[in-house]
């Protein structure tokens, strides 16, 4: 992720980033660009408000993991109309529908390719707004607890009773 941000800066694209959930060592050139929040406790009002503030001011979620199961942050970001840019590892492919709620890249993809994609989407306002709108719709259709529970109960009823 740091390499993607570095590429964007080198390419002349203004950007800011918030990293939540860890505290990486930042290269000097990125220290004024990246805010780090090692932990946000969403169980507290302060933590929830900060997390929502970060989502409200974000254009993309970059979740370029080496390994992951099914991170809830994808649904959280999508529900705010934020497309997710992810790697194709673990459970991430089950959460991303390309062109609807984000884009997946190979775990081995070069940061320049990811950066060029971000620039191409963001510089064309209609493309970005379309993807953001679809992300919010996708979240409502696929990451809604009530709908998920109803589908699970229907499945259980049909299969077991």
Backbone as a printed PyTorch tensor [residue, N CA C, xyz], in Angstrom:
tensor([[[  0.8370,  -1.1900,   0.0000],
         [  0.0000,   0.0000,   0.0000],
         [  0.8760,   1.2460,   0.0000]],

        [[  1.9360,   1.2150,   0.7820],
         [  2.8190,   2.3740,   0.8170],
         [  3.4420,   2.6340,  -0.5500]],

        [[  3.7390,   1.5620,  -1.2840],
         [  4.3110,   1.7170,  -2.6270],
         [  3.3020,   2.3360,  -3.5900]],

        [[  2.0360,   2.0120,  -3.4220],
         [  0.9900,   2.6100,  -4.2720],
         [  0.9000,   4.1060,  -3.9980]],

        [[  0.8860,   4.4760,  -2.7280],
         [  0.8160,   5.9010,  -2.3600],
         [  2.0570,   6.6340,  -2.8710]],

        [[  3.2010,   6.0180,  -2.7480],
         [  4.4420,   6.6130,  -3.2370],
         [  4.3700,   6.8280,  -4.7500]],

        [[  3.8500,   5.8280,  -5.4760],
         [  3.6870,   5.9640,  -6.9230],
         [  2.7590,   7.1250,  -7.2530]],

        [[  1.6270,   7.2090,  -6.5550],
         [  0.6710,   8.2890,  -6.8220],
         [  1.3290,   9.6540,  -6.6330]],

        [[  2.0930,   9.7920,  -5.5740],
         [  2.7950,  11.0560,  -5.3400],
         [  3.8010,  11.3450,  -6.4510]],

        [[  4.5960,  10.3450,  -6.8170],
         [  5.6030,  10.5230,  -7.8600],
         [  4.9610,  10.8730,  -9.1980]],

        [[  3.7490,  10.3760,  -9.4170],
         [  3.0110,  10.6280, -10.6600],
         [  2.3400,  12.0070, -10.6450]],

        [[  2.3670,  12.6650,  -9.4900],
         [  1.7730,  13.9950,  -9.3810],
         [  0.3280,  14.0010,  -8.9250]],

        [[ -0.1790,  12.8480,  -8.4840],
         [ -1.5520,  12.7670,  -8.0060],
         [ -1.5820,  13.0930,  -6.5140]],

        [[ -2.2920,  14.1530,  -6.1650],
         [ -2.4340,  14.4750,  -4.7470],
         [ -3.2340,  13.3710,  -4.0760]],

        [[ -2.8020,  12.9750,  -2.9160],
         [ -3.5520,  11.9650,  -2.1730],
         [ -3.1750,  12.0310,  -0.7070]],

        [[ -4.0880,  11.5420,   0.1110],
         [ -3.8720,  11.3760,   1.5470],
         [ -4.3640,   9.9810,   1.8830]],

        [[ -3.8270,   9.4250,   2.9350],
         [ -4.2300,   8.0800,   3.3210],
         [ -4.3110,   7.9810,   4.8360]],

        [[ -5.2580,   7.1840,   5.2660],
         [ -5.3470,   6.8190,   6.6830],
         [ -5.1430,   5.3150,   6.7570]],

        [[ -4.2480,   4.8970,   7.6110],
         [ -4.0260,   3.4730,   7.8570],
         [ -4.6160,   3.1620,   9.2190]],

        [[ -5.5160,   2.1780,   9.2490],
         [ -6.2040,   1.8090,  10.4840],
         [ -5.8930,   0.3470,  10.7980]],

        [[ -5.5070,   0.0910,  12.0340],
         [ -5.3380,  -1.2860,  12.4790],
         [ -3.9090,  -1.7660,  12.5840]],

        [[ -2.9520,  -0.9490,  12.2090],
         [ -1.5420,  -1.3030,  12.3820],
         [ -0.7320,  -0.0100,  12.3640]],

        [[  0.5310,  -0.1290,  12.6670],
         [  1.3870,   1.0630,  12.7170],
         [  2.6960,   0.7860,  11.9840]],

        [[  2.6530,   0.8540,  10.6580],
         [  3.8740,   0.5800,   9.8930],
         [  4.8950,   1.7110,  10.0390]],

        [[  6.1420,   1.3720,   9.7970],
         [  7.1740,   2.4020,   9.7240],
         [  7.0010,   3.1140,   8.3900]],

        [[  6.7610,   4.3950,   8.4540],
         [  6.5250,   5.1630,   7.2300],
         [  7.8190,   5.7580,   6.7130]],

        [[  8.0370,   5.6700,   5.4020],
         [  9.1840,   6.3730,   4.8370],
         [  9.0110,   7.8820,   5.0550]],

        [[ 10.0970,   8.5840,   5.1720],
         [ 10.0540,  10.0160,   5.4440],
         [  9.1600,  10.7520,   4.4450]],

        [[  9.2410,  10.4070,   3.1690],
         [  8.5000,  11.1520,   2.1480],
         [  6.9750,  10.9790,   2.2630]],

        [[  6.5190,   9.9720,   3.0180],
         [  5.0830,   9.7390,   3.1540],
         [  4.5150,  10.2010,   4.4970]],

        [[  5.3480,  10.6690,   5.3790],
         [  4.8910,  10.9990,   6.7350],
         [  3.8870,  12.1430,   6.7840]],

        [[  3.9110,  13.0410,   5.8300],
         [  2.9290,  14.1320,   5.8010],
         [  1.6820,  13.7570,   5.0110]],

        [[  1.6970,  12.5900,   4.4050],
         [  0.6020,  12.1370,   3.5540],
         [ -0.2810,  11.1080,   4.2470]],

        [[  0.2800,  10.3610,   5.1830],
         [ -0.4150,   9.2290,   5.7890],
         [ -0.6300,   9.4570,   7.2780]],

        [[ -1.8790,   9.2820,   7.7050],
         [ -2.2230,   9.2820,   9.1300],
         [ -2.3200,   7.8210,   9.5690]],

        [[ -1.8100,   7.5280,  10.7430],
         [ -1.8320,   6.1530,  11.2360],
         [ -2.6710,   6.0820,  12.5070]],

        [[ -3.5960,   5.1250,  12.5110],
         [ -4.4420,   4.8420,  13.6670],
         [ -4.2460,   3.3660,  14.0040]],

        [[ -3.3040,   3.0630,  14.9200],
         [ -3.0150,   1.6550,  15.2220],
         [ -4.2490,   0.8660,  15.6640]],

        [[ -5.2010,   1.5440,  16.3270],
         [ -6.4040,   0.8570,  16.7910],
         [ -7.5260,   1.8680,  16.9560]],

        [[ -8.6800,   1.5640,  16.4060],
         [ -9.8920,   2.3470,  16.6400],
         [-10.9170,   1.4040,  17.2520]],

        [[-11.3440,   1.6930,  18.4520],
         [-12.3200,   0.8530,  19.1350],
         [-13.7230,   1.3050,  18.7330]],

        [[-14.3300,   0.5740,  17.8090],
         [-15.6650,   0.9430,  17.3210],
         [-16.7580,   0.6390,  18.3420]],

        [[-16.3860,   0.0730,  19.4730],
         [-17.3540,  -0.1390,  20.5500],
         [-17.5960,   1.1430,  21.3350]],

        [[-16.6870,   2.1060,  21.1660],
         [-16.8430,   3.3850,  21.8650],
         [-17.3650,   4.4350,  20.8880]],

        [[-18.0370,   5.4410,  21.4210],
         [-18.5600,   6.5060,  20.5700],
         [-17.4280,   7.2460,  19.8670]],

        [[-16.3530,   7.4840,  20.5740],
         [-15.2070,   8.1900,  19.9880],
         [-14.6090,   7.3900,  18.8340]],

        [[-14.4250,   6.0830,  19.0310],
         [-13.8770,   5.2220,  17.9870],
         [-14.7820,   5.1280,  16.7770]],

        [[-16.0880,   4.9820,  17.0200],
         [-17.0650,   4.9160,  15.9180],
         [-17.0580,   6.2120,  15.1130]],

        [[-17.0660,   7.3360,  15.8240],
         [-17.0890,   8.6360,  15.1390],
         [-15.8360,   8.8360,  14.2950]],

        [[-14.6870,   8.4620,  14.8160],
         [-13.4430,   8.6100,  14.0620],
         [-13.4540,   7.7170,  12.8370]],

        [[-13.9210,   6.4680,  13.0020],
         [-13.9920,   5.5370,  11.8750],
         [-14.9290,   6.0840,  10.7960]],

        [[-16.0950,   6.5730,  11.1960],
         [-17.0400,   7.1400,  10.2350],
         [-16.4670,   8.3860,   9.5640]],

        [[-15.7670,   9.2220,  10.3160],
         [-15.1280,  10.4060,   9.7350],
         [-14.1400,   9.9980,   8.6460]],

        [[-13.3490,   8.9680,   8.9320],
         [-12.3900,   8.4860,   7.9390],
         [-13.1020,   7.9660,   6.6970]],

        [[-14.2070,   7.2530,   6.8880],
         [-14.9660,   6.7530,   5.7420],
         [-15.5760,   7.8990,   4.9420]],

        [[-16.1320,   8.8830,   5.6260],
         [-16.7630,  10.0050,   4.9200],
         [-15.7910,  10.7710,   4.0390]],

        [[-14.5340,  10.8000,   4.4130],
         [-13.5810,  11.5850,   3.6240],
         [-12.7380,  10.7210,   2.6710]],

        [[-13.0950,   9.4600,   2.5450],
         [-12.3310,   8.5390,   1.6890],
         [-12.9710,   8.3590,   0.3260]],

        [[-12.1320,   8.1210,  -0.6660],
         [-12.6050,   7.8110,  -2.0150],
         [-12.4560,   6.3280,  -2.3440]],

        [[-11.4450,   5.6860,  -1.7780],
         [-11.1980,   4.2660,  -2.0180],
         [-10.7780,   3.6060,  -0.7060]],

        [[-11.0560,   2.3090,  -0.5960],
         [-10.4750,   1.4800,   0.4430],
         [ -9.4110,   0.6380,  -0.2460]],

        [[ -8.1720,   0.7530,   0.2040],
         [ -7.1090,  -0.1110,  -0.3090],
         [ -6.8880,  -1.2180,   0.7100]],

        [[ -7.2020,  -2.4320,   0.3250],
         [ -7.0240,  -3.5900,   1.2070],
         [ -6.2150,  -4.6210,   0.4250]],

        [[ -4.9250,  -4.3370,   0.3130],
         [ -4.0340,  -5.1780,  -0.4810],
         [ -3.3160,  -6.1550,   0.4390]],

        [[ -4.0810,  -7.0930,   0.9530],
         [ -3.5950,  -8.0340,   1.9560],
         [ -2.7920,  -9.1700,   1.3310]],

        [[ -1.8820,  -9.7150,   2.1300],
         [ -1.1680, -10.9330,   1.7440],
         [ -2.0310, -12.1510,   2.0260]],

        [[ -2.8830, -12.0310,   3.0450],
         [ -3.8000, -13.1010,   3.4240],
         [ -4.9370, -12.4630,   4.2140]],

        [[ -6.1370, -12.9750,   4.0340],
         [ -7.2770, -12.5020,   4.8050],
         [ -8.4150, -13.4730,   4.6080]],

        [[ -9.3550, -13.4240,   5.5060],
         [-10.5020, -14.3120,   5.4240],
         [-11.6420, -13.5640,   4.7300]],

        [[-12.5030, -12.9530,   5.4710],
         [-13.5740, -12.1330,   4.9080],
         [-13.6810, -10.8450,   5.7310]],

        [[-12.8610,  -9.8630,   5.4260],
         [-12.8320,  -8.6440,   6.2390],
         [-14.1170,  -7.8280,   6.1220]],

        [[-14.7000,  -7.5140,   7.2570],
         [-15.9460,  -6.7400,   7.2900],
         [-15.7530,  -5.3160,   6.7880]],

        [[-14.5220,  -4.8290,   6.7820],
         [-14.2790,  -3.4600,   6.3470],
         [-14.6870,  -3.2580,   4.8840]],

        [[-14.7130,  -4.3100,   4.0970],
         [-15.1640,  -4.1820,   2.6980],
         [-16.6230,  -3.7360,   2.6810]],

        [[-17.4680,  -4.4250,   3.4210],
         [-18.8830,  -4.0550,   3.4930],
         [-19.0920,  -2.6980,   4.1300]],

        [[-18.2910,  -2.3960,   5.1550],
         [-18.4120,  -1.0940,   5.8060],
         [-18.0760,   0.0260,   4.8310]],

        [[-16.9920,  -0.1270,   4.1090],
         [-16.6050,   0.8950,   3.1370],
         [-17.6420,   1.0020,   2.0310]],

        [[-18.0490,  -0.1380,   1.4750],
         [-19.0480,  -0.1200,   0.4020],
         [-20.3370,   0.5510,   0.8360]],

        [[-20.7330,   0.3610,   2.0970],
         [-21.9850,   0.9650,   2.5630],
         [-21.8960,   2.4920,   2.5820]],

        [[-20.6890,   3.0290,   2.5870],
         [-20.4810,   4.4780,   2.4940],
         [-20.2310,   4.9080,   1.0460]],

        [[-20.3940,   3.9760,   0.1090],
         [-20.1590,   4.2880,  -1.2960],
         [-18.6850,   4.3490,  -1.6490]],

        [[-17.8760,   3.6130,  -0.9120],
         [-16.4320,   3.6040,  -1.1480],
         [-16.0440,   2.2910,  -1.8240]],

        [[-15.5720,   2.3510,  -3.0660],
         [-15.1140,   1.1360,  -3.7380],
         [-13.8840,   0.5520,  -3.0430]],

        [[-13.8010,  -0.7720,  -3.0300],
         [-12.6830,  -1.4690,  -2.3960],
         [-11.7050,  -1.9550,  -3.4580]],

        [[-10.4520,  -1.6510,  -3.2420],
         [ -9.3780,  -2.1170,  -4.1120],
         [ -8.6250,  -3.1600,  -3.2980]],

        [[ -8.6710,  -4.4100,  -3.7550],
         [ -8.1510,  -5.5080,  -2.9420],
         [ -7.1900,  -6.3930,  -3.7240]],

        [[ -6.5260,  -7.2570,  -2.9850],
         [ -5.7560,  -8.3380,  -3.5880],
         [ -6.6790,  -9.5560,  -3.6980]],

        [[ -6.2620, -10.5220,  -4.4750],
         [ -7.1070, -11.6940,  -4.7570],
         [ -6.7680, -12.8870,  -3.8640]],

        [[ -6.6440, -12.6420,  -2.5770],
         [ -6.2520, -13.7110,  -1.6580],
         [ -7.3930, -14.0580,  -0.7040]],

        [[ -7.3160, -15.2520,  -0.1290],
         [ -8.2610, -15.6750,   0.9040],
         [ -9.7090, -15.5270,   0.4900]],

        [[-10.5040, -14.9230,   1.3680],
         [-11.9280, -14.7430,   1.1140],
         [-12.2670, -13.4780,   0.3410]],

        [[-11.2730, -12.6670,   0.0130],
         [-11.5540, -11.4070,  -0.6780],
         [-12.2950, -11.5840,  -2.0040]],

        [[-11.9540, -12.5810,  -2.8310],
         [-12.7130, -12.7400,  -4.0810],
         [-14.2110, -12.9730,  -3.8810]],

        [[-14.6130, -13.4620,  -2.7250],
         [-16.0400, -13.6770,  -2.4740],
         [-16.7510, -12.3720,  -2.1070]],

        [[-15.9970, -11.3140,  -1.8460],
         [-16.5810, -10.0420,  -1.4300],
         [-16.5840,  -8.9770,  -2.5180]],

        [[-15.8100,  -9.1900,  -3.5560],
         [-15.6560,  -8.1660,  -4.5930],
         [-16.2610,  -8.6380,  -5.9000]],

        [[-17.1420,  -7.8200,  -6.4450],
         [-17.6550,  -8.0470,  -7.7920],
         [-17.0970,  -6.9070,  -8.6390]],

        [[-16.1400,  -7.2550,  -9.4540],
         [-15.4080,  -6.2430, -10.2260],
         [-16.3610,  -5.3400, -11.0010]],

        [[-16.0900,  -4.0590, -10.8890],
         [-16.9030,  -3.0780, -11.5870],
         [-18.1510,  -2.6730, -10.8290]],

        [[-18.4500,  -3.3670,  -9.7330],
         [-19.6290,  -3.0240,  -8.9380],
         [-19.2390,  -2.4320,  -7.5870]],

        [[-18.3790,  -3.1160,  -6.8650],
         [-18.0110,  -2.5930,  -5.5510],
         [-16.4990,  -2.4790,  -5.3870]],

        [[-15.7800,  -2.5750,  -6.4850],
         [-14.3450,  -2.4070,  -6.4240],
         [-13.6210,  -3.1690,  -7.5020]],

        [[-12.3570,  -3.4220,  -7.2280],
         [-11.5090,  -4.1390,  -8.1720],
         [-10.4910,  -4.9550,  -7.3980]],

        [[-10.2140,  -6.1450,  -7.9330],
         [ -9.2040,  -7.0130,  -7.3460],
         [ -7.9740,  -7.0360,  -8.2400]],

        [[ -6.8340,  -7.0850,  -7.5930],
         [ -5.5700,  -7.2310,  -8.2970],
         [ -4.8670,  -8.4660,  -7.7660]],

        [[ -4.0080,  -9.0340,  -8.5780],
         [ -3.1750, -10.1290,  -8.1180],
         [ -2.3570,  -9.6350,  -6.9320]],

        [[ -2.1490, -10.5250,  -5.9860],
         [ -1.3300, -10.1950,  -4.8290],
         [  0.0580,  -9.7120,  -5.2740]],

        [[  0.5040, -10.1940,  -6.4250],
         [  1.8400,  -9.8600,  -6.9250],
         [  1.8500,  -8.6500,  -7.8630]],

        [[  0.7060,  -8.0090,  -8.0360],
         [  0.6250,  -6.8790,  -8.9740],
         [  1.5640,  -5.7470,  -8.5750]],

        [[  2.1170,  -5.0970,  -9.5770],
         [  3.0120,  -3.9630,  -9.3420],
         [  2.2070,  -2.7730,  -8.8240]],

        [[  2.7660,  -2.0430,  -7.8690],
         [  2.0760,  -0.8620,  -7.3330],
         [  1.7340,   0.1640,  -8.4210]],

        [[  2.5490,   0.2360,  -9.4550],
         [  2.2980,   1.1910, -10.5420],
         [  0.9890,   0.8820, -11.2650]],

        [[  0.6910,  -0.3850, -11.4560],
         [ -0.5460,  -0.7970, -12.1400],
         [ -1.7550,  -0.4160, -11.2930]],

        [[ -1.6720,  -0.6730,  -9.9900],
         [ -2.7700,  -0.3130,  -9.0860],
         [ -2.9320,   1.2050,  -9.0540]],

        [[ -1.8290,   1.9170,  -8.9570],
         [ -1.8750,   3.3720,  -8.9550],
         [ -2.4620,   3.9390, -10.2370]],

        [[ -2.0840,   3.3760, -11.3690],
         [ -2.6370,   3.8440, -12.6500],
         [ -4.1350,   3.6080, -12.7160]],

        [[ -4.5930,   2.4800, -12.1950],
         [ -6.0370,   2.2150, -12.1570],
         [ -6.7490,   3.2740, -11.3170]],

        [[ -6.2200,   3.5390, -10.1160],
         [ -6.8400,   4.5360,  -9.2390],
         [ -6.9130,   5.9040,  -9.9260]],

        [[ -5.8440,   6.2880, -10.5620],
         [ -5.8210,   7.5740, -11.2700],
         [ -6.8490,   7.5870, -12.3900]],

        [[ -6.9180,   6.5010, -13.1650],
         [ -7.8450,   6.4590, -14.3010],
         [ -9.2970,   6.5680, -13.8500]],

        [[ -9.6420,   5.9420, -12.7430],
         [-11.0150,   6.0140, -12.2350],
         [-11.2940,   7.3730, -11.6230]],

        [[-10.3730,   7.8610, -10.8340],
         [-10.6200,   9.0930, -10.0850],
         [-10.6370,  10.3210, -10.9920]],

        [[ -9.8620,  10.2960, -12.0460],
         [ -9.8020,  11.4670, -12.9350],
         [-11.0250,  11.5690, -13.8450]],

        [[-11.7580,  10.4980, -13.9890],
         [-12.9990,  10.5470, -14.7700],
         [-14.1550,  10.5130, -13.7760]],

        [[-14.6520,  11.7060, -13.4740],
         [-15.6430,  11.8620, -12.4110],
         [-16.8370,  10.9190, -12.5810]],

        [[-17.3360,  10.7800, -13.8050],
         [-18.4910,   9.9030, -14.0360],
         [-18.1820,   8.4520, -13.7040]],

        [[-16.9870,   7.9970, -14.0630],
         [-16.5950,   6.6150, -13.7600],
         [-16.5420,   6.3910, -12.2460]],

        [[-15.9130,   7.3420, -11.5570],
         [-15.8020,   7.1900, -10.1080],
         [-17.1800,   7.2320,  -9.4540]],

        [[-18.0040,   8.2100,  -9.8250],
         [-19.3330,   8.3330,  -9.2150],
         [-20.1800,   7.0970,  -9.4860]],

        [[-20.0590,   6.5330, -10.6770],
         [-20.7900,   5.3120, -11.0200],
         [-20.3390,   4.1440, -10.1440]],

        [[-19.0230,   3.9890,  -9.9930],
         [-18.4950,   2.9000,  -9.1710],
         [-18.8710,   3.0980,  -7.7000]],

        [[-18.8070,   4.3260,  -7.2250],
         [-19.1680,   4.6060,  -5.8250],
         [-20.6480,   4.3040,  -5.5890]],

        [[-21.5040,   4.7120,  -6.5100],
         [-22.9360,   4.4330,  -6.3800],
         [-23.2270,   2.9520,  -6.3960]],

        [[-22.5680,   2.2290,  -7.3000],
         [-22.7520,   0.7730,  -7.3580],
         [-22.2390,   0.1010,  -6.0850]],

        [[-21.1770,   0.6570,  -5.5050],
         [-20.6360,   0.0920,  -4.2650],
         [-21.6620,   0.1710,  -3.1450]],

        [[-22.3220,   1.3190,  -3.0350],
         [-23.3450,   1.4870,  -1.9980],
         [-24.5170,   0.5450,  -2.2390]],

        [[-24.9400,   0.4220,  -3.4820],
         [-26.0380,  -0.4890,  -3.8290],
         [-25.6430,  -1.9370,  -3.5310]],

        [[-24.4330,  -2.3000,  -3.9190],
         [-23.9350,  -3.6500,  -3.6830],
         [-23.9310,  -3.9710,  -2.1890]],

        [[-23.4930,  -3.0090,  -1.3830],
         [-23.4750,  -3.2190,   0.0740],
         [-24.8810,  -3.4600,   0.5970]],

        [[-25.8400,  -2.6770,   0.1320],
         [-27.2190,  -2.8500,   0.5710],
         [-27.7990,  -4.1930,   0.1690]],

        [[-27.3650,  -4.6910,  -0.9950],
         [-27.8750,  -5.9740,  -1.4960],
         [-27.1580,  -7.1860,  -0.8930]],

        [[-25.8800,  -7.0240,  -0.5310],
         [-25.0780,  -8.1870,  -0.1530],
         [-24.5090,  -8.1590,   1.2610]],

        [[-24.4140,  -6.9920,   1.8670],
         [-23.7900,  -6.9020,   3.1880],
         [-24.7730,  -6.4200,   4.2440]],

        [[-26.0260,  -6.7390,   4.0700],
         [-27.0640,  -6.3310,   5.0080],
         [-27.3910,  -7.5060,   5.9250]],

        [[-27.2600,  -7.3080,   7.2450],
         [-27.4690,  -8.3980,   8.1890],
         [-28.8760,  -8.9690,   8.1290]],

        [[-29.8950,  -8.1160,   8.0180],
         [-31.2740,  -8.6190,   7.9890],
         [-31.5050,  -9.5000,   6.7670]],

        [[-31.0280,  -9.0570,   5.6000],
         [-31.1930,  -9.8660,   4.3910],
         [-30.4290, -11.1770,   4.5070]],

        [[-29.2170, -11.1040,   5.0350],
         [-28.4050, -12.3120,   5.1720],
         [-29.0580, -13.3150,   6.1150]],

        [[-29.5680, -12.8410,   7.2350],
         [-30.2320, -13.7390,   8.1880],
         [-31.4830, -14.3590,   7.5730]],

        [[-32.2580, -13.5430,   6.8500],
         [-33.4680, -14.0580,   6.2100],
         [-33.1120, -15.1540,   5.2000]],

        [[-32.0750, -14.9360,   4.3840],
         [-31.6490, -15.9450,   3.4070],
         [-31.1680, -17.2160,   4.0990]],

        [[-30.4320, -17.0550,   5.1880],
         [-29.9420, -18.2110,   5.9260],
         [-31.0980, -19.0220,   6.5000]],

        [[-32.0820, -18.3370,   7.0640],
         [-33.2430, -19.0390,   7.6160],
         [-34.0530, -19.7300,   6.5160]],

        [[-34.2140, -19.0690,   5.3790],
         [-34.9280, -19.7000,   4.2600],
         [-34.1900, -20.9440,   3.7990]],

        [[-32.8710, -20.8530,   3.7200],
         [-32.0590, -21.9880,   3.3100],
         [-32.2060, -23.1400,   4.3100]],

        [[-32.0730, -22.8070,   5.5910],
         [-32.1750, -23.8260,   6.6300],
         [-33.5640, -24.4680,   6.6280]],

        [[-34.5860, -23.6730,   6.4600],
         [-35.9550, -24.1840,   6.4510],
         [-36.1500, -25.1350,   5.2600]],

        [[-35.6730, -24.7170,   4.0980],
         [-35.8550, -25.5470,   2.8950],
         [-35.0470, -26.8250,   2.9540]],

        [[-33.8740, -26.7780,   3.5130],
         [-32.9750, -27.9360,   3.4980],
         [-33.2260, -28.9040,   4.6450]],

        [[-33.6630, -28.3980,   5.7820],
         [-33.6990, -29.2490,   6.9630],
         [-35.0910, -29.5450,   7.4880]],

        [[-36.1040, -28.8610,   7.0230],
         [-37.4440, -29.0920,   7.5760],
         [-38.4080, -29.5620,   6.5290]]])
